CSV table of N, CA and C and ligand atoms in Angstrom, one decimal:
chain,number,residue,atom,x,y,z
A,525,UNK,N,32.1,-36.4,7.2
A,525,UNK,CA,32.0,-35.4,6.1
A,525,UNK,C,30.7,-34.5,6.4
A,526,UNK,N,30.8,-33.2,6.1
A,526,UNK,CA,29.8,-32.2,6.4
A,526,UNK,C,29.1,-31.6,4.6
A,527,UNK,N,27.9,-31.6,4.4
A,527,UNK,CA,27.4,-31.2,3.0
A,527,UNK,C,27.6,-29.5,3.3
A,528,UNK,N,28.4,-29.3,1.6
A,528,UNK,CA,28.9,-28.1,1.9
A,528,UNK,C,27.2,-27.0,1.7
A,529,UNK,N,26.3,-27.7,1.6
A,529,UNK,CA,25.4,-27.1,1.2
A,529,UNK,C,24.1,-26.5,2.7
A,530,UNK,N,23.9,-27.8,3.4
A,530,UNK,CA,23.2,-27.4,4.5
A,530,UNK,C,23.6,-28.0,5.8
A,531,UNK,N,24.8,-28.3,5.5
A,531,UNK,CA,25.5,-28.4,6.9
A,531,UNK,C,25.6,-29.8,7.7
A,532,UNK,N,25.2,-30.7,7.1
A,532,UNK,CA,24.1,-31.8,7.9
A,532,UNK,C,25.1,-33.0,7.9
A,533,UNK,N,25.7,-33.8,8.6
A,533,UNK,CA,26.6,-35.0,8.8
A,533,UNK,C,25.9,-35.6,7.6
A,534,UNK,N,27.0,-36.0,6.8
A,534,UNK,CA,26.8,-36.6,5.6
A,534,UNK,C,27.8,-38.4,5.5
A,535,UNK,N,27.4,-38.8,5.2
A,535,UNK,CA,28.1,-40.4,4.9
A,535,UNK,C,29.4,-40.1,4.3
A,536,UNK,N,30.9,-40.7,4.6
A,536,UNK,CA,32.0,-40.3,3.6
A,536,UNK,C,31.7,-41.3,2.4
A,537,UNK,N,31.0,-42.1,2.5
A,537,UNK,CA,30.9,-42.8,1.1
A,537,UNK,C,29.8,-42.4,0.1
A,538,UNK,N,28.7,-41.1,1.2
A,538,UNK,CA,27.8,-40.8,0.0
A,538,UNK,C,27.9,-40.2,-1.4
A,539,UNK,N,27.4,-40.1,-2.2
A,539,UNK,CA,27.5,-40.1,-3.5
A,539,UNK,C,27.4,-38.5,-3.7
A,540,UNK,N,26.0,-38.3,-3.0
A,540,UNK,CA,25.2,-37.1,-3.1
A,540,UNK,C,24.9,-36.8,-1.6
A,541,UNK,N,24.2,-35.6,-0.8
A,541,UNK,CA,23.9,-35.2,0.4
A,541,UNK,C,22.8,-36.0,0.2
A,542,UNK,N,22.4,-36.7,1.5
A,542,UNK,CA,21.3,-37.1,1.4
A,542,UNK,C,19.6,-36.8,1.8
A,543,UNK,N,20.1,-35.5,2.7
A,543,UNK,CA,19.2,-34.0,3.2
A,543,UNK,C,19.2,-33.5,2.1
A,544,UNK,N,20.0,-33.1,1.5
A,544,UNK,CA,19.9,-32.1,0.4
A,544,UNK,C,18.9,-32.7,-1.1
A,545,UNK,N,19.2,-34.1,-1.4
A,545,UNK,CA,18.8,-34.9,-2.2
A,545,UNK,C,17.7,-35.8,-2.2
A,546,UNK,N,17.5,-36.3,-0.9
A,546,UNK,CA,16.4,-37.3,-0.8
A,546,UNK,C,15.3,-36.9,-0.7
A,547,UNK,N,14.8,-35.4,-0.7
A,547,UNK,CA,13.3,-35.3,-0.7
A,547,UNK,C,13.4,-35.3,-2.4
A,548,UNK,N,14.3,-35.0,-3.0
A,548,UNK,CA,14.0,-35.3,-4.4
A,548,UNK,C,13.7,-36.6,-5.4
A,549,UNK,N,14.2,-37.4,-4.4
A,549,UNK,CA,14.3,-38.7,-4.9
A,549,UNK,C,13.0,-39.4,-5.5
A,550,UNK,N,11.8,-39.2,-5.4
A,550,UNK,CA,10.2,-39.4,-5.4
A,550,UNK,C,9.6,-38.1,-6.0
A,551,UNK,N,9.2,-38.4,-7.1
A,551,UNK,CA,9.0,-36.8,-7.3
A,551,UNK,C,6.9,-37.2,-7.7
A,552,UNK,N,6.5,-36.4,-7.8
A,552,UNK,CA,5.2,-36.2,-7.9
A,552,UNK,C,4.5,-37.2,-9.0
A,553,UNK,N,5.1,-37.5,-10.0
A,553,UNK,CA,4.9,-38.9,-10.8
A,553,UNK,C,5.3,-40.1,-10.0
A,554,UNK,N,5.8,-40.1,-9.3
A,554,UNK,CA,6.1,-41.0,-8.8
A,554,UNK,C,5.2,-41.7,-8.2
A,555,UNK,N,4.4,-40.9,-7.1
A,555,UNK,CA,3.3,-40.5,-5.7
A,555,UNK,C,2.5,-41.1,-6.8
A,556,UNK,N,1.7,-40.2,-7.5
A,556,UNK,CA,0.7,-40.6,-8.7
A,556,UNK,C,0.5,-41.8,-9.2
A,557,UNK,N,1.9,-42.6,-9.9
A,557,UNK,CA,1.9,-44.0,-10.2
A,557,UNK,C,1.5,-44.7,-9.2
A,558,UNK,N,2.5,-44.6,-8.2
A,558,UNK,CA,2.3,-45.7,-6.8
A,558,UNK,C,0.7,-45.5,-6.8
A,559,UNK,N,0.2,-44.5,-6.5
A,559,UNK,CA,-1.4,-44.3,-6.1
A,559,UNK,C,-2.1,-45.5,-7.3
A,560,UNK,N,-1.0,-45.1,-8.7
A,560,UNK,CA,-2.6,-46.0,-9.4
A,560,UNK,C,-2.1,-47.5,-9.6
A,561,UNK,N,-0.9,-47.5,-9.1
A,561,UNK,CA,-0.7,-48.9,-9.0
A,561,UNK,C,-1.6,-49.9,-8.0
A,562,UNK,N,-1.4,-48.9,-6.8
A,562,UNK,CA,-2.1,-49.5,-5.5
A,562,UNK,C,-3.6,-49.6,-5.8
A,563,UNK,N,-4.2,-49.0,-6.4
A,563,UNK,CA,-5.6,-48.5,-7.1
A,563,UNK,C,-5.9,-49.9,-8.0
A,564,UNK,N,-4.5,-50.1,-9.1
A,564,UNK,CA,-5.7,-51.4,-10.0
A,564,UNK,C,-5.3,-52.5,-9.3
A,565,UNK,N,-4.2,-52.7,-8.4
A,565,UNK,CA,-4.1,-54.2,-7.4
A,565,UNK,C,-5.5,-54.2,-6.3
A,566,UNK,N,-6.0,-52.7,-5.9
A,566,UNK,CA,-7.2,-52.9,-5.2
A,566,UNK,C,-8.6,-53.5,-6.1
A,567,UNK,N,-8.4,-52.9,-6.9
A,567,UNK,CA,-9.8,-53.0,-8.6
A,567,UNK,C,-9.6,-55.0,-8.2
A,568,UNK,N,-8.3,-54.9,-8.5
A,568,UNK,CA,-8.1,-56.4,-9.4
A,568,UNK,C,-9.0,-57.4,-7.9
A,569,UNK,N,-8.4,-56.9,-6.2
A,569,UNK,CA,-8.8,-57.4,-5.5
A,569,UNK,C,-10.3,-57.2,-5.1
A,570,UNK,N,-10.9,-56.0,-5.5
A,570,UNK,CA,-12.1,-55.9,-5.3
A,570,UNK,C,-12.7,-56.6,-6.2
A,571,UNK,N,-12.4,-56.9,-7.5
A,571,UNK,CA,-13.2,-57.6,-8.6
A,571,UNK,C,-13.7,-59.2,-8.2
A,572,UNK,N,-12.3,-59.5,-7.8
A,572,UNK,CA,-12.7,-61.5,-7.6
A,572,UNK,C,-13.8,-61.3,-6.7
A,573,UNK,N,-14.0,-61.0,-5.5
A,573,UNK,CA,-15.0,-61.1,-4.8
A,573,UNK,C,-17.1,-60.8,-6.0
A,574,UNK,N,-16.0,-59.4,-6.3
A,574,UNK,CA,-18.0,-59.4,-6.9
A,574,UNK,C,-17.8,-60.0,-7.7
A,575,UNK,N,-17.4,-60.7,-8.9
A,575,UNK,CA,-17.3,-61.5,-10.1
A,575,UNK,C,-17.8,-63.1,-9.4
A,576,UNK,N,-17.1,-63.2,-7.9
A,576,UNK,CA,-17.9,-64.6,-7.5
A,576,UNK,C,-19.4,-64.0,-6.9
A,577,UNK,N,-19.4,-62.9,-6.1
A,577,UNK,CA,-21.0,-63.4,-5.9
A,577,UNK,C,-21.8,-63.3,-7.1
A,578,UNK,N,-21.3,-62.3,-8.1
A,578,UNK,CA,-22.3,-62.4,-9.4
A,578,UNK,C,-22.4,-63.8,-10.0
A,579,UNK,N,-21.5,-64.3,-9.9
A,579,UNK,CA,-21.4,-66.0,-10.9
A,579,UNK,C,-22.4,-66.9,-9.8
A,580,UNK,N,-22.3,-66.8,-8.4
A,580,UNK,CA,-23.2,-67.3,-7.9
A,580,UNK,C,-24.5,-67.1,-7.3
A,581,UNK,N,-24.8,-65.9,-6.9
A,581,UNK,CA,-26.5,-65.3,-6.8
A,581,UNK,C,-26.7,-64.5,-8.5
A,582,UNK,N,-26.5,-64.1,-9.0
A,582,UNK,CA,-26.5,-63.7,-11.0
A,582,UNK,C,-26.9,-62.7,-10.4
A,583,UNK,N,-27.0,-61.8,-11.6
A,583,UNK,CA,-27.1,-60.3,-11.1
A,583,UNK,C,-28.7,-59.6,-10.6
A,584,UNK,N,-28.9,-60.2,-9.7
A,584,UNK,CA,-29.8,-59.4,-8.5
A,584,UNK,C,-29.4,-58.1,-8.5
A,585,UNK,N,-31.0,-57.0,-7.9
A,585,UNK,CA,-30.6,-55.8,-7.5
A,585,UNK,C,-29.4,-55.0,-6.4
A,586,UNK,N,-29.3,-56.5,-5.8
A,586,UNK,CA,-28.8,-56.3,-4.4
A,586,UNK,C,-26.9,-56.1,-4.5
A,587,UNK,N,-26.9,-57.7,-5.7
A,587,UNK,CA,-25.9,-58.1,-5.5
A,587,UNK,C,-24.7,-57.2,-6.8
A,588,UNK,N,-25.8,-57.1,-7.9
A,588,UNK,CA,-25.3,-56.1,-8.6
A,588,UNK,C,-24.3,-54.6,-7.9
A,589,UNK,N,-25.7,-54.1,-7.1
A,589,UNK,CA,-25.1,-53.0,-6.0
A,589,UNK,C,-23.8,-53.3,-5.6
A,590,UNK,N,-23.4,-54.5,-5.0
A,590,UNK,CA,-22.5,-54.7,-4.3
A,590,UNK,C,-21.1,-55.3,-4.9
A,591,UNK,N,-21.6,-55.7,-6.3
A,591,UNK,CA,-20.3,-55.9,-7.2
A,591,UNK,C,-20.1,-54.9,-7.8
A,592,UNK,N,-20.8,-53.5,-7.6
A,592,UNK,CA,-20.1,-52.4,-8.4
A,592,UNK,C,-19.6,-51.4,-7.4
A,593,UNK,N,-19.9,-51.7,-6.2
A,593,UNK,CA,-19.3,-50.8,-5.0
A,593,UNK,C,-18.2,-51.1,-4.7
A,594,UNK,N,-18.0,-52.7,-4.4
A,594,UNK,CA,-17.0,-53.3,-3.9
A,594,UNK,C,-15.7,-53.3,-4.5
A,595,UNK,N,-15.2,-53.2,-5.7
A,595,UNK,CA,-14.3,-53.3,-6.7
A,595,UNK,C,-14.2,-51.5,-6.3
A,596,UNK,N,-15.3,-51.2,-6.6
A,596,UNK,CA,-14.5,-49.5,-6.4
A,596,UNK,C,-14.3,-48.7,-5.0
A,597,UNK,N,-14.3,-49.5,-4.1
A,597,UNK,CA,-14.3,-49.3,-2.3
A,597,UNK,C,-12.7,-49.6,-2.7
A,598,UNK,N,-12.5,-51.1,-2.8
A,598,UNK,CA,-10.8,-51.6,-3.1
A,598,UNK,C,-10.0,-50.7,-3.4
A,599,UNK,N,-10.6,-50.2,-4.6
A,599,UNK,CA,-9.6,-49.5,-5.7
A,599,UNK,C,-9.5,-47.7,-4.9
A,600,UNK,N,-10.1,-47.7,-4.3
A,600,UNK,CA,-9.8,-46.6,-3.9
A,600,UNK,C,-9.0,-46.6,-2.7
A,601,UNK,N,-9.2,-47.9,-1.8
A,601,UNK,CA,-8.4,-47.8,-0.6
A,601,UNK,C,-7.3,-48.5,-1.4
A,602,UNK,N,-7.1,-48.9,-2.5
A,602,UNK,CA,-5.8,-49.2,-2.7
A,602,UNK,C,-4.8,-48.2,-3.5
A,603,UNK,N,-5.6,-47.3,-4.0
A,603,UNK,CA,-5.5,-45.9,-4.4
A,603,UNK,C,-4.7,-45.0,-3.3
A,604,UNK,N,-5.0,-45.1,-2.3
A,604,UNK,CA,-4.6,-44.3,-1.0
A,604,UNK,C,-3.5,-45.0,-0.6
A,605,UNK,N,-3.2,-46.7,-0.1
A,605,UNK,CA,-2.5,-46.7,0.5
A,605,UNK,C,-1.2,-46.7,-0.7
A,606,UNK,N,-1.8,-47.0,-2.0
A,606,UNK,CA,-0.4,-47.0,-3.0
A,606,UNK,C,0.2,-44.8,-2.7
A,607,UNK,N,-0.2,-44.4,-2.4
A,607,UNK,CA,-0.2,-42.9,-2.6
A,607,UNK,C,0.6,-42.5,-1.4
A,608,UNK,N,-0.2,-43.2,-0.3
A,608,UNK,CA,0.7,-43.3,1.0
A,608,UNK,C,2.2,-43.5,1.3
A,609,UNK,N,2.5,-45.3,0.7
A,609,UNK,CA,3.4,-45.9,0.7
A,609,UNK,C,4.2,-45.0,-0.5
A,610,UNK,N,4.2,-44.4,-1.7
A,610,UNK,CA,5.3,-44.1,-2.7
A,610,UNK,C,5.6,-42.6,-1.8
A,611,UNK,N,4.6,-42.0,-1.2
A,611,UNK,CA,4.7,-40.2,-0.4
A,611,UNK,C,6.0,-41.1,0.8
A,612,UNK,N,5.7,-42.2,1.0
A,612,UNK,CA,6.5,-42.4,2.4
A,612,UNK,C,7.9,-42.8,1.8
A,613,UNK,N,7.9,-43.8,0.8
A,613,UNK,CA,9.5,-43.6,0.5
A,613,UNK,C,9.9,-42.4,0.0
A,614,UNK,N,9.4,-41.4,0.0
A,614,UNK,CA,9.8,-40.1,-0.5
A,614,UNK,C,11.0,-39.7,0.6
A,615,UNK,N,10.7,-39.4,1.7
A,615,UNK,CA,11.3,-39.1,3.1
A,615,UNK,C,12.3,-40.1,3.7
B,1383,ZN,ZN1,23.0,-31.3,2.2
């Protein structure tokens, strides 16, 4: 079967073109969510770490630093790859 739209070998059992349709499938909320999903599973994975060194050196200048960096280092690289991964099932 040929999409009467852009030409492109299409599945005979497809529903819809799937060149024509699949970049729509993911739309820009979508990207966004994924981003902030990946974002608070990074938070949540950055937190345990500083929540234990806080509970076990107490809040030092040092360690403070590093329980407020760390949680937001996570959450950003989990920010990115959630942004990544939802942009990638887009395609
Ligand atoms: Zn098509």
């Amino acid at each position: 079967m040929q999409c009467a739209k852009c030409g492109l070998e299409v599945p005979a059992d497809a529903i819809y073109c799937p060149h024509c349709t699949g970049e729509r499938k993911t739309t820009d909320r979508d990207v966004i969510r994924g981003g902030i999903k990946g974002g608070l599973i990074g938070l949540l994975i950055g937190l345990l770490p500083a929540l234990v060194l806080l509970y076990i050196y107490g809040a030092e200048r040092g360690i403070k630093a590093i329980a407020f960096i760390t949680p937001f280092i996570t959450f950003t690289t989990g920010l990115i790859i959630g942004l990544v991964k939802a942009k990638r099932d887009w395609k």
